[in-house]
Coordinates of C-alpha atoms in Angstrom, one line a residue:
Chain A
X14 CA -19.0 -23.5 1.7
X15 CA -17.9 -23.0 -1.9
X16 CA -14.2 -23.3 -1.3
X17 CA -12.2 -24.8 -4.1
X18 CA -9.3 -27.1 -4.2
X19 CA -6.0 -25.3 -3.4
X20 CA -8.0 -22.9 -1.4
X21 CA -6.9 -22.5 2.4
X22 CA -10.7 -22.0 3.3
X23 CA -9.9 -18.5 4.7
X24 CA -10.5 -15.2 3.3
X25 CA -9.8 -11.5 4.1
X26 CA -12.7 -9.0 3.3
X27 CA -12.0 -5.2 2.8
X28 CA -15.0 -3.7 4.8
X29 CA -15.3 0.0 4.7
X30 CA -18.8 -0.1 6.1
X31 CA -20.5 1.1 3.0
X32 CA -23.1 -0.5 0.8
X33 CA -20.9 -2.2 -1.7
X34 CA -18.3 -3.5 0.9
X35 CA -21.1 -4.8 3.0
X36 CA -22.9 -6.7 0.3
X37 CA -19.4 -8.2 -0.7
X38 CA -18.8 -9.0 3.0
X39 CA -22.3 -10.8 3.3
X40 CA -21.4 -12.9 0.3
X41 CA -17.9 -14.0 1.6
X42 CA -19.6 -14.9 4.9
X43 CA -22.0 -17.2 3.0
X44 CA -19.1 -18.9 0.8
X45 CA -16.5 -19.2 3.7
X46 CA -18.3 -19.1 7.0
X47 CA -17.9 -16.1 9.4
X48 CA -15.3 -18.0 11.5
X49 CA -13.1 -18.2 8.5
X50 CA -13.1 -14.4 7.6
X51 CA -10.9 -11.6 8.7
X52 CA -12.4 -8.2 8.2
X53 CA -10.1 -5.4 7.5
X54 CA -11.1 -1.7 7.8
X55 CA -8.9 1.1 6.8
X56 CA -9.3 4.8 8.2
X57 CA -7.5 6.9 5.7
X58 CA -8.1 10.3 7.0
X59 CA -11.3 10.7 5.2
X60 CA -14.0 13.2 6.7
X61 CA -16.3 10.5 7.9
X62 CA -13.6 8.1 9.2
X63 CA -15.3 7.8 12.6
X64 CA -18.7 7.1 11.4
X65 CA -17.3 4.5 8.8
X66 CA -15.4 2.6 11.6
X67 CA -18.5 2.5 13.4
X68 CA -20.4 1.1 10.5
X69 CA -17.6 -1.6 10.0
X70 CA -17.7 -2.7 13.5
X71 CA -21.7 -3.0 13.6
X72 CA -21.7 -4.8 10.2
X73 CA -18.9 -7.1 11.2
X74 CA -20.7 -8.0 14.5
X75 CA -24.2 -8.6 12.7
X76 CA -22.3 -10.9 10.3
X77 CA -20.6 -12.8 13.1
X78 CA -17.1 -11.8 12.0
X79 CA -14.9 -11.9 15.1
X80 CA -11.3 -11.5 13.4
X81 CA -11.1 -7.9 12.8
X82 CA -8.3 -5.3 11.9
X83 CA -8.9 -1.8 11.9
X84 CA -5.9 0.2 10.8
X85 CA -5.2 4.0 10.4
X86 CA -3.2 5.4 7.5
X87 CA -2.7 9.1 8.5
X88 CA -0.4 9.4 5.6
X89 CA -3.0 10.1 3.0
X90 CA -3.7 13.6 4.8
X91 CA 0.0 14.4 4.4
X92 CA -0.1 13.4 0.7
X93 CA -3.5 15.2 0.1
X94 CA -4.8 15.8 -3.3
X95 CA -8.3 14.7 -2.6
X96 CA -11.5 16.2 -1.2
X97 CA -11.9 13.4 1.1
X98 CA -8.8 13.8 2.9
X99 CA -7.9 17.5 2.4
X100 CA -10.0 20.1 4.4
X101 CA -9.1 22.7 1.8
X102 CA -11.0 21.0 -1.2
X103 CA -14.8 21.0 -0.7
X104 CA -16.8 17.7 -1.2
X105 CA -19.0 18.8 -4.3
X106 CA -22.7 18.1 -4.7
X107 CA -23.4 15.4 -7.2
X108 CA -23.6 17.1 -10.6
X109 CA -24.1 15.9 -14.2
X110 CA -20.6 14.9 -14.2
X111 CA -21.0 11.6 -12.3
X112 CA -19.2 9.0 -14.1
X113 CA -17.8 11.4 -16.8
X114 CA -14.5 12.6 -15.2
X115 CA -12.6 11.8 -12.2
X116 CA -14.0 13.6 -9.3
X117 CA -12.0 15.5 -6.6
X118 CA -13.1 12.9 -4.2
X119 CA -10.6 10.5 -6.0
X120 CA -7.9 9.5 -3.4
X121 CA -4.7 8.8 -5.3
X122 CA -4.1 5.1 -5.8
X123 CA -6.3 4.3 -2.8
X124 CA -7.3 0.9 -3.6
X125 CA -3.7 -0.1 -4.0
X126 CA -3.1 0.5 -0.5
X127 CA -6.2 -1.2 0.9
X128 CA -5.0 -4.3 -1.3
X129 CA -1.5 -4.2 0.1
X130 CA -2.8 -4.3 3.6
X131 CA -5.2 -7.0 2.8
X132 CA -2.4 -9.2 1.2
X133 CA -0.1 -8.6 4.1
X134 CA -2.6 -9.7 6.5
X135 CA -3.6 -12.6 4.3
X136 CA 0.0 -13.9 4.3
X137 CA -0.2 -13.8 8.2
X138 CA -3.6 -15.3 8.6
X139 CA -3.0 -17.8 5.8
X140 CA -5.9 -16.7 3.9
X141 CA -6.0 -17.3 0.2
X142 CA -8.9 -15.1 -1.0
X143 CA -9.4 -11.4 -0.6
X144 CA -12.7 -9.9 -1.3
X145 CA -13.3 -6.3 -2.2
X146 CA -16.4 -4.6 -3.3
X147 CA -14.9 -2.6 -6.2
X148 CA -17.7 -1.8 -8.9
X149 CA -16.6 -1.2 -12.5
X150 CA -19.6 1.2 -13.0
X151 CA -17.5 3.5 -10.7
X152 CA -14.4 3.1 -12.8
X153 CA -15.1 6.0 -15.3
X154 CA -14.6 8.0 -12.0
X155 CA -12.0 6.0 -10.1
X156 CA -9.2 4.4 -12.2
X157 CA -8.5 2.0 -9.4
X158 CA -12.0 0.4 -9.7
X159 CA -11.2 -0.9 -13.2
X160 CA -11.4 -4.8 -13.6
X161 CA -8.0 -4.3 -15.6
X162 CA -6.4 -2.9 -12.5
X163 CA -7.3 -5.8 -10.3
X164 CA -5.9 -8.1 -13.1
X165 CA -2.6 -6.6 -13.2
X166 CA -2.6 -6.2 -9.3
X167 CA -3.3 -10.0 -8.9
X168 CA -0.3 -10.6 -11.1
X169 CA 1.8 -8.5 -8.8
X170 CA 0.5 -10.4 -5.8
X171 CA 1.3 -13.8 -7.2
X172 CA 4.9 -12.6 -7.9
X173 CA 5.4 -10.5 -4.7
X174 CA 4.2 -12.7 -2.0
X175 CA 5.9 -15.5 0.0
X176 CA 2.8 -17.7 -0.4
X177 CA 2.3 -16.8 -4.1
X178 CA -1.3 -18.2 -4.0
X179 CA -3.4 -15.2 -2.7
X180 CA -6.1 -13.9 -5.2
X181 CA -8.1 -10.8 -5.0
X182 CA -11.7 -11.4 -6.1
X183 CA -14.1 -8.7 -7.1
X184 CA -17.6 -10.5 -7.1
X185 CA -19.6 -7.1 -7.6
X186 CA -17.4 -5.6 -10.3
X187 CA -19.7 -6.4 -13.1
X188 CA -22.9 -5.5 -11.3
X189 CA -24.9 -2.2 -11.6
X190 CA -25.7 -0.4 -8.5
X191 CA -29.2 -1.4 -8.3
X192 CA -28.2 -5.0 -8.9
X193 CA -25.9 -4.7 -5.8
X194 CA -28.9 -3.5 -3.7
X195 CA -31.1 -6.4 -5.0
X196 CA -28.4 -9.0 -4.1
X197 CA -27.8 -7.6 -0.8
X198 CA -31.6 -7.7 0.0
X199 CA -31.5 -11.3 -1.1
X200 CA -28.7 -12.3 1.0
X201 CA -29.9 -10.2 4.0
X202 CA -27.0 -7.7 3.9
X203 CA -27.4 -5.3 7.0
X204 CA -27.8 -2.1 5.0
X205 CA -29.3 -0.5 8.1
X206 CA -25.8 -0.4 9.7
X207 CA -23.9 0.8 6.7
X208 CA -22.6 4.4 5.9
X209 CA -21.8 5.8 2.6
X210 CA -22.1 9.6 2.9
X211 CA -18.9 11.4 1.9
X212 CA -19.6 14.6 4.1
X213 CA -21.7 14.1 7.1
X214 CA -21.6 11.7 10.1
X215 CA -25.0 12.4 11.9
X216 CA -27.3 11.6 8.9
X217 CA -26.5 11.3 5.3
X218 CA -26.4 14.4 3.2
X219 CA -28.4 13.2 0.3
X220 CA -26.5 15.4 -2.2
X221 CA -22.9 14.2 -2.4
X222 CA -21.9 11.7 -5.2
X223 CA -22.1 8.8 -3.0
X224 CA -25.5 9.6 -1.4
X225 CA -26.9 10.3 -4.9
X226 CA -25.6 7.0 -6.4
X227 CA -26.8 5.1 -3.3
X228 CA -30.4 6.6 -3.4
X229 CA -30.6 5.9 -7.2
X230 CA -29.5 2.3 -6.6
X231 CA -32.2 1.7 -3.9
X232 CA -34.8 3.4 -6.1
X233 CA -33.6 1.2 -9.2
X234 CA -34.2 -2.1 -7.0
X235 CA -37.6 -0.9 -5.9
X236 CA -36.5 -0.6 -2.3
X237 CA -36.2 2.0 0.3
X238 CA -32.9 3.1 1.9
X239 CA -33.1 2.2 5.6
X240 CA -30.5 4.9 6.7
X241 CA -31.6 8.4 7.7
X242 CA -31.1 11.1 5.4
X243 CA -30.9 15.0 6.1
X244 CA -34.1 16.7 5.2
X245 CA -33.7 18.7 1.9
X246 CA -33.9 22.4 2.1
X247 CA -36.4 24.1 -0.1
X248 CA -35.0 25.2 -3.3
X249 CA -31.7 23.1 -3.0
X250 CA -32.7 20.9 -5.9
Chain B
X8 CA 19.5 15.9 -16.6
X9 CA 18.8 12.5 -18.8
X10 CA 15.0 13.2 -18.6
X11 CA 13.1 11.7 -21.8
X12 CA 10.2 13.2 -23.5
X13 CA 6.8 12.7 -22.0
X14 CA 8.7 12.7 -18.6
X15 CA 7.4 15.5 -16.3
X16 CA 10.9 16.1 -15.1
X17 CA 10.0 15.2 -11.5
X18 CA 10.7 12.0 -9.6
X19 CA 10.0 10.4 -6.3
X20 CA 12.7 8.4 -4.5
X21 CA 12.0 5.8 -1.9
X22 CA 14.7 6.4 0.6
X23 CA 15.1 4.1 3.7
X24 CA 18.6 5.6 4.5
X25 CA 20.3 2.2 3.9
X26 CA 23.1 1.5 1.4
X27 CA 21.1 0.7 -1.7
X28 CA 18.5 3.2 -1.5
X29 CA 21.0 5.9 -0.9
X30 CA 22.9 5.0 -4.0
X31 CA 19.6 4.9 -5.8
X32 CA 18.8 8.4 -4.7
X33 CA 22.2 9.7 -5.5
X34 CA 21.6 8.4 -9.1
X35 CA 18.1 10.1 -9.2
X36 CA 19.8 13.4 -8.2
X37 CA 22.3 13.1 -10.9
X38 CA 19.5 12.7 -13.5
X39 CA 16.8 14.8 -12.3
X40 CA 18.5 17.5 -10.0
X41 CA 17.9 17.5 -6.3
X42 CA 15.3 20.4 -6.8
X43 CA 13.1 17.9 -8.9
X44 CA 13.1 15.1 -6.6
X45 CA 10.8 14.2 -3.6
X46 CA 12.3 11.8 -1.1
X47 CA 9.8 9.3 0.7
X48 CA 10.7 7.7 3.9
X49 CA 8.5 5.0 5.5
X50 CA 8.7 4.0 9.2
X51 CA 6.9 0.6 9.3
X52 CA 7.3 -0.1 12.9
X53 CA 10.9 -2.0 12.4
X54 CA 13.1 -2.2 15.2
X55 CA 15.6 0.3 14.0
X56 CA 13.0 2.8 12.8
X57 CA 14.2 5.9 14.6
X58 CA 17.8 5.3 13.5
X59 CA 16.8 4.7 9.9
X60 CA 14.7 8.0 9.7
X61 CA 17.8 9.9 11.1
X62 CA 19.8 8.3 8.2
X63 CA 17.0 9.3 5.7
X64 CA 17.0 13.0 6.9
X65 CA 20.9 13.1 6.7
X66 CA 21.2 11.6 3.3
X67 CA 18.5 13.7 1.8
X68 CA 20.1 16.9 3.4
X69 CA 23.6 16.0 2.1
X70 CA 22.1 15.4 -1.4
X71 CA 20.3 18.7 -1.3
X72 CA 16.7 17.1 -1.6
X73 CA 14.4 19.7 0.2
X74 CA 11.0 18.1 -0.7
X75 CA 10.6 15.3 1.8
X76 CA 7.9 13.1 3.2
X77 CA 8.4 10.9 6.3
X78 CA 5.3 8.7 7.0
X79 CA 4.4 6.0 9.6
X80 CA 2.6 2.9 8.8
X81 CA 2.0 1.5 12.3
X82 CA -0.4 -1.3 10.8
X83 CA 2.8 -3.5 10.1
X84 CA 3.1 -4.1 13.9
X85 CA -0.7 -5.0 14.1
X86 CA -0.3 -7.4 11.2
X87 CA 3.0 -8.9 12.5
X88 CA 4.6 -12.0 11.0
X89 CA 8.2 -10.6 10.8
X90 CA 11.1 -10.4 12.9
X91 CA 11.5 -6.8 11.8
X92 CA 8.2 -5.7 13.2
X93 CA 7.3 -8.4 15.9
X94 CA 9.1 -8.2 19.1
X95 CA 8.4 -11.9 19.8
X96 CA 10.3 -13.0 16.8
X97 CA 14.2 -12.6 17.1
X98 CA 16.4 -11.2 14.3
X99 CA 18.7 -14.0 13.5
X100 CA 22.4 -13.9 13.0
X101 CA 23.2 -14.3 9.3
X102 CA 23.7 -18.1 8.6
X103 CA 24.5 -20.4 5.7
X104 CA 20.8 -19.6 4.7
X105 CA 21.3 -16.2 3.1
X106 CA 19.7 -16.2 -0.3
X107 CA 18.4 -19.8 0.0
X108 CA 15.0 -19.4 1.7
X109 CA 12.7 -16.6 2.7
X110 CA 14.1 -15.2 6.1
X111 CA 11.8 -14.2 9.1
X112 CA 12.9 -10.7 8.5
X113 CA 10.5 -10.8 5.6
X114 CA 7.8 -8.1 6.1
X115 CA 4.8 -9.5 4.2
X116 CA 4.3 -7.6 0.8
X117 CA 6.3 -4.5 2.3
X118 CA 7.4 -3.2 -1.0
X119 CA 3.9 -3.1 -2.3
X120 CA 3.1 -0.6 0.3
X121 CA 6.1 1.5 -0.2
X122 CA 5.3 1.6 -3.9
X123 CA 1.6 2.5 -3.3
X124 CA 2.7 5.5 -1.1
X125 CA 5.2 6.5 -3.7
X126 CA 2.6 6.4 -6.5
X127 CA 0.1 8.3 -4.5
X128 CA 2.5 11.0 -3.6
X129 CA 3.9 11.1 -7.3
X130 CA 0.3 11.8 -8.5
X131 CA -0.2 14.7 -6.2
X132 CA 3.4 16.0 -7.1
X133 CA 3.2 15.5 -10.7
X134 CA 6.2 13.1 -10.8
X135 CA 6.3 10.6 -13.6
X136 CA 9.2 8.4 -12.2
X137 CA 9.6 6.5 -8.9
X138 CA 13.0 5.4 -8.1
X139 CA 13.5 2.4 -5.9
X140 CA 16.7 0.6 -4.8
X141 CA 15.5 -3.0 -5.0
X142 CA 18.2 -5.6 -5.8
X143 CA 17.3 -8.9 -7.5
X144 CA 20.2 -10.5 -5.6
X145 CA 17.9 -10.2 -2.5
X146 CA 15.1 -11.7 -4.4
X147 CA 15.7 -15.3 -3.5
X148 CA 15.1 -14.0 -0.1
X149 CA 12.3 -11.4 -0.6
X150 CA 9.7 -12.1 -3.2
X151 CA 8.8 -8.4 -3.7
X152 CA 12.4 -7.7 -4.8
X153 CA 12.0 -9.9 -8.0
X154 CA 12.2 -7.9 -11.3
X155 CA 9.0 -9.6 -12.4
X156 CA 7.1 -8.1 -9.4
X157 CA 8.1 -4.7 -10.5
X158 CA 6.9 -5.5 -14.1
X159 CA 3.5 -6.4 -12.8
X160 CA 3.3 -3.7 -10.4
X161 CA 4.0 -1.1 -13.0
X162 CA 1.1 -2.5 -15.1
X163 CA -1.2 -2.1 -12.0
X164 CA 0.1 1.6 -11.6
X165 CA -0.5 2.3 -15.4
X166 CA -4.1 1.1 -15.0
X167 CA -4.9 2.3 -11.5
X168 CA -4.0 5.9 -11.5
X169 CA -5.5 9.0 -12.8
X170 CA -2.2 10.2 -14.6
X171 CA -1.6 6.7 -15.9
X172 CA 2.1 7.8 -17.0
X173 CA 3.9 7.0 -13.6
X174 CA 6.6 4.5 -13.9
X175 CA 8.6 2.6 -11.1
X176 CA 12.3 2.2 -12.0
X177 CA 14.8 -0.1 -10.4
X178 CA 18.2 1.0 -11.6
X179 CA 20.0 -1.3 -9.1
X180 CA 18.1 -4.4 -9.8
X181 CA 20.6 -6.2 -11.8
X182 CA 23.7 -5.2 -9.7
X183 CA 25.4 -7.3 -7.4
X184 CA 26.0 -5.8 -3.9
X185 CA 29.7 -5.1 -4.5
X186 CA 28.9 -3.3 -7.9
X187 CA 26.4 -1.1 -5.9
X188 CA 29.2 0.0 -3.5
X189 CA 31.6 0.6 -6.5
X190 CA 28.6 2.7 -8.3
X191 CA 27.9 4.5 -5.0
X192 CA 31.6 5.4 -4.6
X193 CA 31.9 6.7 -8.2
X194 CA 28.8 8.9 -7.6
X195 CA 29.9 10.1 -4.3
X196 CA 27.1 8.6 -2.4
X197 CA 27.0 9.4 1.3
X198 CA 27.6 6.0 2.7
X199 CA 28.9 7.6 6.0
X200 CA 25.5 8.8 6.8
X201 CA 23.5 5.5 6.0
X202 CA 22.0 2.8 8.3
X203 CA 21.5 -0.8 7.2
X204 CA 21.6 -2.8 10.6
X205 CA 18.4 -4.7 11.5
X206 CA 18.9 -5.0 15.1
X207 CA 20.9 -2.1 16.6
X208 CA 20.7 1.6 16.5
X209 CA 23.9 2.8 18.3
X210 CA 26.5 1.1 16.0
X211 CA 25.9 -1.7 13.4
X212 CA 25.7 -5.3 14.9
X213 CA 27.8 -6.8 12.2
X214 CA 26.2 -10.1 12.5
X215 CA 22.5 -9.7 11.1
X216 CA 21.8 -10.6 7.5
X217 CA 21.9 -7.1 6.4
X218 CA 25.2 -6.2 8.2
X219 CA 26.8 -9.2 6.8
X220 CA 25.7 -8.6 3.2
X221 CA 26.8 -5.0 3.6
X222 CA 30.3 -5.9 4.9
X223 CA 30.7 -8.4 2.2
X224 CA 29.8 -5.9 -0.5
X225 CA 32.3 -3.4 0.6
X226 CA 34.9 -6.0 0.8
X227 CA 34.1 -7.1 -2.6
X228 CA 34.3 -3.6 -4.0
X229 CA 37.7 -3.3 -2.2
X230 CA 36.6 -0.6 0.1
X231 CA 36.0 0.1 3.8
X232 CA 32.5 0.6 5.2
X233 CA 32.6 4.0 7.0
X234 CA 29.8 3.3 9.5
X235 CA 30.9 2.1 13.1
X236 CA 30.4 -1.6 14.0
X237 CA 30.3 -3.3 17.4
X238 CA 33.4 -5.1 18.5
X239 CA 33.1 -8.8 17.9
X240 CA 33.1 -10.8 21.0
X241 CA 35.7 -13.5 21.3
X242 CA 34.3 -16.8 20.0
X243 CA 31.1 -15.3 18.4
X244 CA 32.3 -16.2 14.8

């Protein structure tokens, strides 16, 4: 365990059940021990919520994390404004625009909600670290993945909590997607149980932003993604 | 309207239906016009949630605010750790301790959740201001009422949102409770429709922290609180 002085020895991991959060959780388990980790999952009304929750439970089980909290935040659907939570906005196929502008799949200020839940739960559990698998490479698309956002949020956490000693850590933030895959393979992250697709729940669509970035990441790491993909239709590409 | 340049002319108000948030909403309506305000109410599983939601609707109606969003965050009960959301922890009578230590009614990091919702909704509505009735006088009790907390949170909002120009404002933060009552009387805030009691829903208990601070505030302003209180039992005081 790499726990430092002043650390309570307990941590909360935000675990969607996707590729990045699973590698992040695997890392947290190595550093704190599964028995000292609380895994938090949030269903925010996204299209593939049921499939992601299933991935969360399977990943937590494989990693040996028994302390789990799965919460629902139906208000994101009421707020709307994102292709992930509003059935009237289609999830686009990945285009040339990946990384160049904020996509319609942006859920307004979503990570601030995930962090608020993690911090509230950490206060009750007595945890002093919160692991979140944010990746700066995504930050050109999602403003709440920027390292500067986490820096500011940590200041708010220090000032706004009873304990005052809770810190959000982002161990993957500086990595490229293929490096995350390599790290996960090295740590034995259960990639086979993860779910990343934005639009389908039976098998991954292979064409949304999330699928395309994931497939590229595995390719870049010289590995094969173990999850099943839908067969490509002729002429789709 | 006192809208400044760069302002979209729309604002979101966090409205619990209590005394402070009602004065804050009345102020926002004066500055932006009721038609440019969205009123946000959050039921976070607190004991008096139903009564507060009723107060929210009545206050918004009186103020002429038609754009309303009432959301529920049942996860606070799952997280627990507060007398307001955990039936196993009693709401204490106000003692000598008001303002001297963090009370058991503290809901871990609650205001960060309220702000996250307000920011997400503001992004969708195109609002550039968020009004919240936080009061620094409460801050010795609740860490998420400190002015420094809002300063840090605003930095996170600027860095973590698509628009980047949303600002949380806290017009009551420097006021004392009796000054808030005086301001509310001056603005014509609908105090008669508000609800502040932590423990009862039929009439205010008069003995919880929230009731005692409210009664003292009206007394300090030389006014009479228009909401009904439970009769004091002989020997209770």
